[in-house]
XYZ file of C-alpha atoms in Angstrom:
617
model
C 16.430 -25.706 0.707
C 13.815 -24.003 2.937
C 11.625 -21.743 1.038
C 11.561 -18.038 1.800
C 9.427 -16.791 4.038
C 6.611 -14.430 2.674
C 7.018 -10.636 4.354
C 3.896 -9.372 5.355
C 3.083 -5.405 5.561
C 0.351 -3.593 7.285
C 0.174 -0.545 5.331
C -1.547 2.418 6.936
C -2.731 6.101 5.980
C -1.064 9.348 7.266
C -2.695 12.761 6.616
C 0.335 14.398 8.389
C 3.803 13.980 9.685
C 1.929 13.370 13.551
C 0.079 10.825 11.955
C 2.453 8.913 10.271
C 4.727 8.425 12.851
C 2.163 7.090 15.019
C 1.203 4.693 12.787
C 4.487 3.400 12.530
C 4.536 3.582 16.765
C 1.304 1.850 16.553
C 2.816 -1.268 14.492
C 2.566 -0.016 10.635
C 5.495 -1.391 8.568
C 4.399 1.401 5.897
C 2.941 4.542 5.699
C 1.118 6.200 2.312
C 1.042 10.118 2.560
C 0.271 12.928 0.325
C 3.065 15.371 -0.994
C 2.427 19.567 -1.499
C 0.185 18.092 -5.055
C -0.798 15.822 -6.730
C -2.077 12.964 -3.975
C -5.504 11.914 -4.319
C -6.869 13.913 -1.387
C -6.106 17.503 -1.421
C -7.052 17.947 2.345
C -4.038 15.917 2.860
C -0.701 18.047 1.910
C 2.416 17.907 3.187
C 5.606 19.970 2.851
C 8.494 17.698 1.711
C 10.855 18.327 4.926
C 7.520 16.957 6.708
C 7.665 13.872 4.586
C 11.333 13.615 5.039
C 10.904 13.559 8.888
C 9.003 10.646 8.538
C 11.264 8.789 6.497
C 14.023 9.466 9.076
C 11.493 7.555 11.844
C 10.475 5.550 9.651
C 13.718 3.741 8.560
C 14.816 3.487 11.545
C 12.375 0.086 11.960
C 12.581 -0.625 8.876
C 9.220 0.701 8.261
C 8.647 2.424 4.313
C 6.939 5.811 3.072
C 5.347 5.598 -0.054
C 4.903 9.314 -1.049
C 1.053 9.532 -3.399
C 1.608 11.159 -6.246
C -1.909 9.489 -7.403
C -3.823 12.315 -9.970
C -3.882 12.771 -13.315
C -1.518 14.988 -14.690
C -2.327 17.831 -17.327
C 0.457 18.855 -19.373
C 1.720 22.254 -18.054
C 1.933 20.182 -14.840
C 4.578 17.596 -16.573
C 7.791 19.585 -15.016
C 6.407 20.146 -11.834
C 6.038 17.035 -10.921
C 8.967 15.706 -12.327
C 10.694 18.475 -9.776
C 8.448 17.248 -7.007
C 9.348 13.709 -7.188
C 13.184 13.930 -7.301
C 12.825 15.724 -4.035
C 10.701 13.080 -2.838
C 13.224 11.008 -3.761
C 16.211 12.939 -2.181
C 13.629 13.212 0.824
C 14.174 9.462 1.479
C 10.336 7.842 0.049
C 10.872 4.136 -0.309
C 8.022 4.452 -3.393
C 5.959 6.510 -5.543
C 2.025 5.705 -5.563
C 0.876 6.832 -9.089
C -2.163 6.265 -11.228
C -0.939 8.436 -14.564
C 0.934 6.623 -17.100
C 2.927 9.805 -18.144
C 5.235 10.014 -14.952
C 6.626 6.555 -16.602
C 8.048 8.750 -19.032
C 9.571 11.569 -17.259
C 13.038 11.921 -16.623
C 12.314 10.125 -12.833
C 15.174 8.913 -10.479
C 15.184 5.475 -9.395
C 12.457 4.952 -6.909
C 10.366 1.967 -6.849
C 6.914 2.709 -8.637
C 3.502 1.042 -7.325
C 0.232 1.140 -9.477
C -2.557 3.129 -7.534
C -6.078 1.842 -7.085
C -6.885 3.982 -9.640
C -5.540 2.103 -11.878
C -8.431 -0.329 -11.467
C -6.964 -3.372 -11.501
C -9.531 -6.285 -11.830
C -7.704 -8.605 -14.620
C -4.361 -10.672 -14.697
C -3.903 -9.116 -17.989
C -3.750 -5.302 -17.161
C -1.679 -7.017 -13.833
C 0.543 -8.385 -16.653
C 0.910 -5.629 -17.986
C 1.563 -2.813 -15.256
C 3.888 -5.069 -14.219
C 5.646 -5.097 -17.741
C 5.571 -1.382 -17.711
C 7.952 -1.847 -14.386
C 5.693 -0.861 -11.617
C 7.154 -3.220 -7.638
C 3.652 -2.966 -5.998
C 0.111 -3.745 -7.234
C -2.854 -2.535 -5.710
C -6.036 -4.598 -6.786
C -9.455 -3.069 -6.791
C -11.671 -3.462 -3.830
C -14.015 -5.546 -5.594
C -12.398 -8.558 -5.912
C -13.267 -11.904 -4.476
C -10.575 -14.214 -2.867
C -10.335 -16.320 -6.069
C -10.206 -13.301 -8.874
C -7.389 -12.154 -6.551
C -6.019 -15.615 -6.751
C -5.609 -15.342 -10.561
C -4.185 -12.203 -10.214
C -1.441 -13.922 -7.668
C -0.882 -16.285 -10.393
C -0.073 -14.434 -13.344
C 2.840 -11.891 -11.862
C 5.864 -12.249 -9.769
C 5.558 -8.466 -7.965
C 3.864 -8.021 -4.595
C 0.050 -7.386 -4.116
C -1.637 -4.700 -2.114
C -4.745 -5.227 -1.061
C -7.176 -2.637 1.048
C -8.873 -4.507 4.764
C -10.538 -1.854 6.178
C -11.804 1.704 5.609
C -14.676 3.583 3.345
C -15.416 2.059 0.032
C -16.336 4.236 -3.516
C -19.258 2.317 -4.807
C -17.828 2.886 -8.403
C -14.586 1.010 -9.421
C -11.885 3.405 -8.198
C -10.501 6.060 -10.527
C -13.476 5.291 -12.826
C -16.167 7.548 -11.344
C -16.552 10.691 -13.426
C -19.708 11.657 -11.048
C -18.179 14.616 -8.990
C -16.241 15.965 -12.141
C -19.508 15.951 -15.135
C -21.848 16.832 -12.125
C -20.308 19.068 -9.876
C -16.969 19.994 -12.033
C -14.586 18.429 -9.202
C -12.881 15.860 -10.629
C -12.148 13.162 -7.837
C -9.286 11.715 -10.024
C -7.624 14.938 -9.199
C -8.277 14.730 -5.641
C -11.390 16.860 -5.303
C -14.153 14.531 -4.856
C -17.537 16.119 -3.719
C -18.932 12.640 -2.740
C -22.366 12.182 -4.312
C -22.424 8.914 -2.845
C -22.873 9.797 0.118
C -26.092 12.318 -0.766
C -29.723 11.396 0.247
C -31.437 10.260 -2.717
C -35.324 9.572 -3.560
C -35.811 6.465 -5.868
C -37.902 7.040 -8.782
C -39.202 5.005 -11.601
C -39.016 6.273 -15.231
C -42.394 8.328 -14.384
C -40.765 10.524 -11.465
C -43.196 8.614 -9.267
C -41.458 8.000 -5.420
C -40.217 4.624 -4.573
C -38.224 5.745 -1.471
C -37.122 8.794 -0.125
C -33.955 10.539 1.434
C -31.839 7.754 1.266
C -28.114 7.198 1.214
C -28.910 4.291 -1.360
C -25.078 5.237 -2.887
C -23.650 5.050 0.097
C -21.471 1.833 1.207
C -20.689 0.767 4.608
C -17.087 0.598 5.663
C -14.701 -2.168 4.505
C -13.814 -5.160 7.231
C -11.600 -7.836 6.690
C -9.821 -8.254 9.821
C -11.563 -11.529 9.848
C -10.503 -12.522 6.383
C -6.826 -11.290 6.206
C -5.439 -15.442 6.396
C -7.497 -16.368 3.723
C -6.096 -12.876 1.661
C -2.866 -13.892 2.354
C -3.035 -17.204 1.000
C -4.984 -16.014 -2.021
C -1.445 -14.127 -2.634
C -2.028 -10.920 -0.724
C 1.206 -9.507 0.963
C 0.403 -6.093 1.274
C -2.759 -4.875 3.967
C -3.523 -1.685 3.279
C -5.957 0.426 5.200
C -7.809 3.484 4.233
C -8.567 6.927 5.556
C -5.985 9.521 4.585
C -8.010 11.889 5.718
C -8.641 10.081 9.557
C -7.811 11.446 12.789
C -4.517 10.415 14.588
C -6.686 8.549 17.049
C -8.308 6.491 14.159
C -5.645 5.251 13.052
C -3.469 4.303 16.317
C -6.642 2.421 17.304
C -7.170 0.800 13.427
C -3.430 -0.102 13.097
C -2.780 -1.569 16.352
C -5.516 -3.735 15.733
C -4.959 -5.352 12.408
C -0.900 -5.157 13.803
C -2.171 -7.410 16.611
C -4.380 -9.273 13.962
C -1.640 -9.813 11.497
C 1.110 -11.131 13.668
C -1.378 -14.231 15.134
C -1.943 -14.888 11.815
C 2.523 -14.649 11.390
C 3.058 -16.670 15.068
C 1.203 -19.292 13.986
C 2.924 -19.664 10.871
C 6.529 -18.789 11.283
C 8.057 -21.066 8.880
C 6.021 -19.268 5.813
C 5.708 -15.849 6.958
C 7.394 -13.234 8.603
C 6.817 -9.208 9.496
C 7.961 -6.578 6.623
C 9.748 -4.054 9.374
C 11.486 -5.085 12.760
C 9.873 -4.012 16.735
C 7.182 -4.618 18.340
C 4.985 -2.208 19.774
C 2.903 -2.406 22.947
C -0.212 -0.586 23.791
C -1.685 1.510 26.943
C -5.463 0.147 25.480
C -7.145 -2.293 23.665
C -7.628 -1.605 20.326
C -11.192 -2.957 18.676
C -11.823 -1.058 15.241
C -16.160 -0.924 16.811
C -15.091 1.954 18.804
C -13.364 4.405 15.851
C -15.207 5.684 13.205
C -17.424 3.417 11.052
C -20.778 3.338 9.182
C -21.121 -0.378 10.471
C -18.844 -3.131 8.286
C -19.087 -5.025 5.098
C -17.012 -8.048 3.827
C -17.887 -6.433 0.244
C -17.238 -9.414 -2.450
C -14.488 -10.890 -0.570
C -15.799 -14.514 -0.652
C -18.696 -14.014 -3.207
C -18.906 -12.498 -6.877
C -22.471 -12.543 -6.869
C -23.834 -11.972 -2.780
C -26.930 -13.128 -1.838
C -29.651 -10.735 -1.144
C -30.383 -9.987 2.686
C -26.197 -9.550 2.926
C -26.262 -5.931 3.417
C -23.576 -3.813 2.031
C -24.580 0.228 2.197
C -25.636 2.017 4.957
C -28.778 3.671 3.504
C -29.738 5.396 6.589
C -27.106 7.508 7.450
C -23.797 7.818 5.572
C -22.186 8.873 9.536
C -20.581 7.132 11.811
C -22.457 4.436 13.845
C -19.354 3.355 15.645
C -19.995 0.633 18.673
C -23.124 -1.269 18.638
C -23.996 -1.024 22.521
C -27.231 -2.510 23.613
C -30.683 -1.523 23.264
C -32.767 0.512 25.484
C -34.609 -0.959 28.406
C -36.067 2.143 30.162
C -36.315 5.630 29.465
C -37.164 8.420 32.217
C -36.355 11.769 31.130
C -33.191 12.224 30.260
C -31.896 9.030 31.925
C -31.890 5.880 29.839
C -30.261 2.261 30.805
C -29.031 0.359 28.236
C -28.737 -3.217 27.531
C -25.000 -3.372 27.631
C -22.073 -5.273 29.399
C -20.021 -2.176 28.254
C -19.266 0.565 30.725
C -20.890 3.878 29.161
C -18.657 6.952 30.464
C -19.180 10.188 31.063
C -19.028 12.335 27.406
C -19.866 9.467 25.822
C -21.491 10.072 22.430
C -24.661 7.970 21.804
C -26.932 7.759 18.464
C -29.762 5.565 17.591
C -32.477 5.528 14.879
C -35.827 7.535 15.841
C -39.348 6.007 15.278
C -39.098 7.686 11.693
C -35.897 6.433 10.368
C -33.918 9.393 11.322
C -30.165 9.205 12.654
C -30.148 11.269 15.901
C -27.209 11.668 18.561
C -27.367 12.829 21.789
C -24.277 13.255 24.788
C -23.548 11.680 27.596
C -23.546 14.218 30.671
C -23.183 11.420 33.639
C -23.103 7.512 33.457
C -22.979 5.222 35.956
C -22.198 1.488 34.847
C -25.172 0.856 31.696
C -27.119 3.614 32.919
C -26.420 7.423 31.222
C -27.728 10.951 31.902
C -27.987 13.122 28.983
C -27.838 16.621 28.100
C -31.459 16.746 26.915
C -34.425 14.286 27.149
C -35.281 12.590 23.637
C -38.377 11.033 22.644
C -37.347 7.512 22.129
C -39.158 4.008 22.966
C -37.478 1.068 25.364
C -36.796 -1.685 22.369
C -34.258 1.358 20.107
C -30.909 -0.011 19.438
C -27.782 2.075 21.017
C -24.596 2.998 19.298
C -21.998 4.809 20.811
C -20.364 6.979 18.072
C -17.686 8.935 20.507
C -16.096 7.103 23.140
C -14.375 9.263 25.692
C -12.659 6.777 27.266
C -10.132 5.703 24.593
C -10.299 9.188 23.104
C -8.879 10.326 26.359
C -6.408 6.988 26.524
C -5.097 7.757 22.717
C -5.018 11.597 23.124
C -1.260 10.784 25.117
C 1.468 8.616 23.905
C -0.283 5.596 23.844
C 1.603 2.808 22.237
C 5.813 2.280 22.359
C 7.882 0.223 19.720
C 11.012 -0.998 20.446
C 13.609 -3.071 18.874
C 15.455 -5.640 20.769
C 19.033 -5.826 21.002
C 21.960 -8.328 22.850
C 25.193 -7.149 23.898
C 28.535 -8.499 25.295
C 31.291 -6.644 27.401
C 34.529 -7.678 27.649
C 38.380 -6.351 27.750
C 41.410 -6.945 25.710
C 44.382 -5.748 27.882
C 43.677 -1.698 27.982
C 40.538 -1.793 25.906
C 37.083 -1.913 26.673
C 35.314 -3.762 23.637
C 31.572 -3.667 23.422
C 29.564 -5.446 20.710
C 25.811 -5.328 20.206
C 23.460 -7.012 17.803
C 19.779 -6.346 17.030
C 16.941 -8.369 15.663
C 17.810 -6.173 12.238
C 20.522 -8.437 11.610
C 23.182 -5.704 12.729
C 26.539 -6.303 14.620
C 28.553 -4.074 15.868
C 31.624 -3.697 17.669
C 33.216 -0.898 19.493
C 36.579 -0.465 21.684
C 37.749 2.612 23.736
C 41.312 2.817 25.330
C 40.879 2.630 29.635
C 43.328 2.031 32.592
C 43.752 -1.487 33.304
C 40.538 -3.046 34.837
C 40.661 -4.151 38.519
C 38.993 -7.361 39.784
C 35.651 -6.353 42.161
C 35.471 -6.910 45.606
C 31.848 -8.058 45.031
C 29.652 -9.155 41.596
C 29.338 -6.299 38.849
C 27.175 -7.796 36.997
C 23.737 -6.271 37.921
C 25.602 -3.228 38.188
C 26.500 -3.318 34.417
C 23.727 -4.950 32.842
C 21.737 -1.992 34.453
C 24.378 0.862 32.717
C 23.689 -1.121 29.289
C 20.161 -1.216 29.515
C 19.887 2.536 29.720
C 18.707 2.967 25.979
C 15.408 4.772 26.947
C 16.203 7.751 24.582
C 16.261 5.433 21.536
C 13.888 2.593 19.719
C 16.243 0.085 21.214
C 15.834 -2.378 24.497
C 18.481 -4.491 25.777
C 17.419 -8.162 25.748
C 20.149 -10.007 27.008
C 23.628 -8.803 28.089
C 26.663 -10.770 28.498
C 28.965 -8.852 30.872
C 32.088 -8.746 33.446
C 30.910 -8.933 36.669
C 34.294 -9.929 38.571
C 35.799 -6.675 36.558
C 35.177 -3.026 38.011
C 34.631 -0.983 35.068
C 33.965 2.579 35.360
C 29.849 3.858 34.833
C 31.387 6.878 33.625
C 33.450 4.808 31.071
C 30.364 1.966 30.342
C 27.273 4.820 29.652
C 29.893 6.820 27.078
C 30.708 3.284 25.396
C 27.545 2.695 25.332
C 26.295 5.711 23.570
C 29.258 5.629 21.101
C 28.179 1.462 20.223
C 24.729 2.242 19.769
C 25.405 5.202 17.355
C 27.116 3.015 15.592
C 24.492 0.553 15.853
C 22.286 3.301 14.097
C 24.488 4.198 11.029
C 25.497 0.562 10.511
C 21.497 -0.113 9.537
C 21.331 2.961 7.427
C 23.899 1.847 5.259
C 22.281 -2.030 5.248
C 19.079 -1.508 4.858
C 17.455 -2.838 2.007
C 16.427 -0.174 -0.573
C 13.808 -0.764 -3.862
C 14.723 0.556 -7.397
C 12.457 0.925 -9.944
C 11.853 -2.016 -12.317
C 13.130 -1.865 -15.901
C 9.812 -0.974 -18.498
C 9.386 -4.323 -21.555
C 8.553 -2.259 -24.084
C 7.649 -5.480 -25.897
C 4.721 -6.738 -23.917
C 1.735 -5.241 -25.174
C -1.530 -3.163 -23.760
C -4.083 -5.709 -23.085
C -6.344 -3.598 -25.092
C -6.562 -1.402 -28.140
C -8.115 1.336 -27.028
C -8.752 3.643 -24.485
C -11.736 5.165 -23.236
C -12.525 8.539 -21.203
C -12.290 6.752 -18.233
C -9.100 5.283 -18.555
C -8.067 8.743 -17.590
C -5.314 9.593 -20.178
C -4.581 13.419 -19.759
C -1.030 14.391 -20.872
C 1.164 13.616 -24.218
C 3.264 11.153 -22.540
C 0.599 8.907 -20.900
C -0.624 8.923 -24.672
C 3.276 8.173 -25.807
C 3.572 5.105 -23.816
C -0.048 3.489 -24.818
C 1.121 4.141 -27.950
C 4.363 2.417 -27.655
C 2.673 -0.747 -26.317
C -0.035 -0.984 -29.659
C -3.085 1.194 -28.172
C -4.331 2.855 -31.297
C -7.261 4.683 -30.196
C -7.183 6.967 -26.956
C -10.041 9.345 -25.976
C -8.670 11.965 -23.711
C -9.901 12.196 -20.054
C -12.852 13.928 -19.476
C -11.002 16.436 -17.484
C -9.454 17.845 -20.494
C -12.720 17.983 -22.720
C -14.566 21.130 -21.918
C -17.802 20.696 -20.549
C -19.888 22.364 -23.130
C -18.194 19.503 -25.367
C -18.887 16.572 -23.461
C -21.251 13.780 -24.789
C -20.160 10.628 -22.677
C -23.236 10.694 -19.868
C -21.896 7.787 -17.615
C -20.743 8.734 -14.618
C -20.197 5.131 -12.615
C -19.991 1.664 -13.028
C -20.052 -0.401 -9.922
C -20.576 -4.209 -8.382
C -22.756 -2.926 -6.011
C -26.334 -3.426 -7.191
C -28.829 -1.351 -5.726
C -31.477 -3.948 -6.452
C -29.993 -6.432 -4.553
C -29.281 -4.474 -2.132
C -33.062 -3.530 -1.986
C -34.053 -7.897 -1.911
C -35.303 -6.983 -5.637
C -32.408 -8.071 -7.154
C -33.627 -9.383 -11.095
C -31.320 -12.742 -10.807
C -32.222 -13.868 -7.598
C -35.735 -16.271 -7.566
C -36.117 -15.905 -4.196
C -36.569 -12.052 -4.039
C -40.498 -11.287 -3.817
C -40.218 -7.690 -4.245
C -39.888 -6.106 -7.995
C -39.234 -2.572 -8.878
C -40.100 -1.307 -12.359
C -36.858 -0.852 -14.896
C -35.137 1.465 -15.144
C -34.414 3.248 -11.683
C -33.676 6.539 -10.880
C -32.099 8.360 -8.063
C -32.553 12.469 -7.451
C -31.220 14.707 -4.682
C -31.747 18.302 -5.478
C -31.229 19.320 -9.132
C -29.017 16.160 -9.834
C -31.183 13.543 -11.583
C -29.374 9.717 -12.298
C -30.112 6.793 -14.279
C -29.633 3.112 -13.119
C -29.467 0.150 -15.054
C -28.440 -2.821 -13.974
C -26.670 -5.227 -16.302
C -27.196 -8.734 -15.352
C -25.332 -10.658 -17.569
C -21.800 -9.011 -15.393
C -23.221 -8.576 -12.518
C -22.948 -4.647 -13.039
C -24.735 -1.872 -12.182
C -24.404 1.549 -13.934
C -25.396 5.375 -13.031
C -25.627 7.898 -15.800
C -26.155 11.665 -15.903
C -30.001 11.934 -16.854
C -29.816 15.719 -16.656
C -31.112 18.479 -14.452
C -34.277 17.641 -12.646
């Protein structure tokens, strides 16, 4: 028996409705968006009809909505949400995305349940056991390396989801209590004020300056279109990218290019793996993730637990966007510059580059001309200064229409049975369908038909289908009148018959006999209603300290605010492991920007780094 083929799904972010059906345009086989509350980014709301619109597109390809439903929950917030999700589900979502326990014990409908990335998962015991507790979809933490994921792989039998590309939280997701003890937004309930990203001076213990104003929190972007074979073969099915709260153009020009990525990865191996939705889209551009939005890549700890030093993974200059490496300068005059670049620079062109003092400037393009530019004001800069272009006009202008179209394929046959006209078509969904109308008898044509009536079939242009191949009667005269309403009648049927076949996911039963991998609970583990505390309970934790959300602040003792992989000393070549780093820098470190003062220690038996509230400055 041939084994089954692994489905593979490019999962992509949707701030909006627009978005999200883009994506899905663009080649996404799922789409994650926020509800009215409760999603992990409150810039990124939507009103249930909107989400409902989507799933209506969505479907139609196959494609899935996940609906993020991703805070904590407090308790006078317990009924609203249970409200809120059986809409959802009446809305059409394929799956919830949730990080707090206590929606497993609501009265829910149902839907298929995946375990956010706030639910940290870094072990193939707490995999075990949000599994047990009957969640379809596991999203492991960004952190892991090939081989922990792996193990992961290994120890359950439900899907994993795994994030390729996008902005990284230096602290283990839905862990970092920064924003909430220092700021009082709490970024598990989708408020983060995003301290990492700050400019920082390092200090030692003394207050005395080791650095100053820089982004020394603040990671580059995630990049593993280079990696996603090896992901998927470390037991990977799901590629999720980031950015819910991205720009339509981001993300047609992110997903088509991990789409296009993904599916050489599929072609080559077509006996293993296969696509999670059905058509294929086509593009008016050529996607390349350089040219959207990034603060230059990292591979993170994708193939090493431990990274040497020199591998850069923060972008300690300038937590913005340094988008397409271009060239570097070759002569300034003025306000003209030429550029070292086989890259055509166009006219509104956005440009950046470091100045002589460290400092991120950008500057517009008023006229180019081939690798030469013209800009609106004349910058002191040397010949020598690397070029980035951070806003590229060109594909903004391409992916500000309808760039991309997805179709699926479909065969048909005409024929006659005496006075009916019988039409059957069948689609790479795996739908048939079959459809007769009463007509006069047919008379032979003087001349072929065929053209003719493969033409009338192939007039789908107001759907998502395309006629592929058509077997018709060209010695018979049929009516275009009688063909194009045939048609239209077939293909509606071709629509409904895939509704009511298309595969839908329940929710997985809860073993209330498997066990919580630990005992007990800490603030961090984010446990902030009675039921999240009923169902640790009912799985042996004994001891559960509530969510610092809930503790007033005046009460609060616990002073760490992150714990992260990233190590700042490596990252600076001082790292204390490492033999071959010359430079030291005393113990402990701290960071300040503005009144916020913070402690970091590095632990180097787990290769750990940790930042703790050290109080006002």
């Amino acid at each position: 028996m041939t084994a089954r083929r692994r489905e593979i799904e490019l999962l992509a972010p949707a701030r909006d409705a627009q978005v999200a059906i883009e994506a899905i345009k663009h080649g996404a086989d799922a789409v994650y968006m926020g509800a009215t509350r409760f999603g992990a980014r409150v810039a990124a709301a939507n009103a249930v009809p909107d989400v409902a619109r989507v799933c209506d597109f969505a479907h139609a390809y196959g494609a899935r909505v996940y609906a993020t439903v991703n805070t904590i929950i407090y308790d006078n917030e317990l009924a609203e949400v249970e409200r809120l999700i059986r809409e959802l589900y009446h809305a059409g979502v394929d799956a919830l995305i949730v990080q707090d326990m206590g929606l497993l014990r609501l009265d829910l409908p149902p839907v298929a349940l995946h375990a956010s990335t706030q639910c940290d998962i870094r072990t193939p015991e707490k995999a075990r056991f949000l599994e047990a507790l009957g969640f379809s979809q596991l999203v492991v933490a960004r952190e892991l390396t090939l081989a922990e994921t792996r193990s992961i792989r290994d120890a359950v039998h439900v899907p994993l989801e795994a994030f390729v590309h996008g902005a990284l939280c230096v602290c283990y997701s839905g862990r970092c209590q920064a924003s909430e003890v220092l700021m009082g937004r709490s970024a598990n309930r989708g408020a983060c004020a995003q301290l990492c990203r700050l400019a920082y001076d390092l200090e030692d213990a003394d207050g005395r300056a080791l650095a100053r104003g820089k982004h020394l929190l603040s990671l580059r972007d995630l990049n593993r279109s280079h990696d996603l074979e090896a992901m998927i073969d470390a037991g990977v099915t799901s590629m999720k990218i980031e950015g819910r709260l991205k720009d339509v153009n981001y993300v047609k020009n992110v997903v088509a290019y991990y789409r296009q990525a993904i599916d050489r990865i599929i072609e080559r191996r077509p006996d293993a793996l296969a696509r999670s939705s059905f058509g294929a889209s086509t593009y008016t551009f050529v996607p390349d993730v350089r040219r959207s939005f990034n603060r230059s890549f990292t591979r993170y700890f994708t193939t090493e637990r431990r990274p040497a030093s020199g591998s850069p993974m923060a972008s300690v200059d300038t937590p913005k966007s340094q988008g397409e490496p271009l060239g570097r300068l070759v002569s300034v005059h003025g306000n003209e510059w030429q550029v070292d670049t086989n890259r055509v620079i166009a006219n509104g062109d956005g440009l950046s580059y470091f100045d002589a003092q460290g400092n991120y400037c950008g500057v517009r393009v008023n006229r180019a001309t081939g690798n030469r530019a013209w800009l609106n004001a004349a910058v002191p800069v040397k010949p020598g200064t690397m070029v980035y272009r951070t806003s590229d006009k060109a594909l903004d202008d391409v992916l500000s229409q309808s760039s991309a179209e997805r179709i699926v394929m479909v065969d048909a046959v005409l024929r006659h049975d005496g006075e009916k006209l019988i039409l059957t078509l069948h689609d790479e969904r795996g739908c048939r369908v079959t459809h007769s109308m009463e007509c006069d008898p047919l008379q032979r044509a003087q001349s072929s038909q065929e053209m003719r009536q493969q033409q009338e079939l192939a007039k789908l242009g107001n759907t998502i289908y395309r006629l592929r191949h058509a077997q018709v009667m060209g010695e018979w005269f049929v009516p275009a009148s009688l063909l194009a309403r045939l048609r239209r009648d077939t293909v509606s049927l071709l629509d409904r018959s895939w509704l009511m076949r298309r595969p839908i996911a329940m929710r997985r039963h809860e073993d209330l006999a498997v066990p919580c991998p630990v005992t007990e609970l800490a603030s961090s583990d984010n446990v902030a209603n009675r039921l999240a505390q009923t169902l640790y309970a009912d799985h042996g934790v004994k001891h559960i300290e509530p969510a610092v959300e809930t503790i007033p602040a005046r009460q609060r003792t616990a002073r760490l605010v992150m714990t992260t992989r990233y190590c700042l000393r490596r990252e600076l070549g001082a790292c204390l492991r490492d033999k071959n780093c010359h430079r030291q820098l005393p113990v402990p470190l701290y960071l300040r920007s503005g009144s916020i003062r913070l402690r970091v220690d590095c632990d180097c038996a787990r290769c750990e780094m940790t930042v703790t509230d050290a109080g006002n400055a």
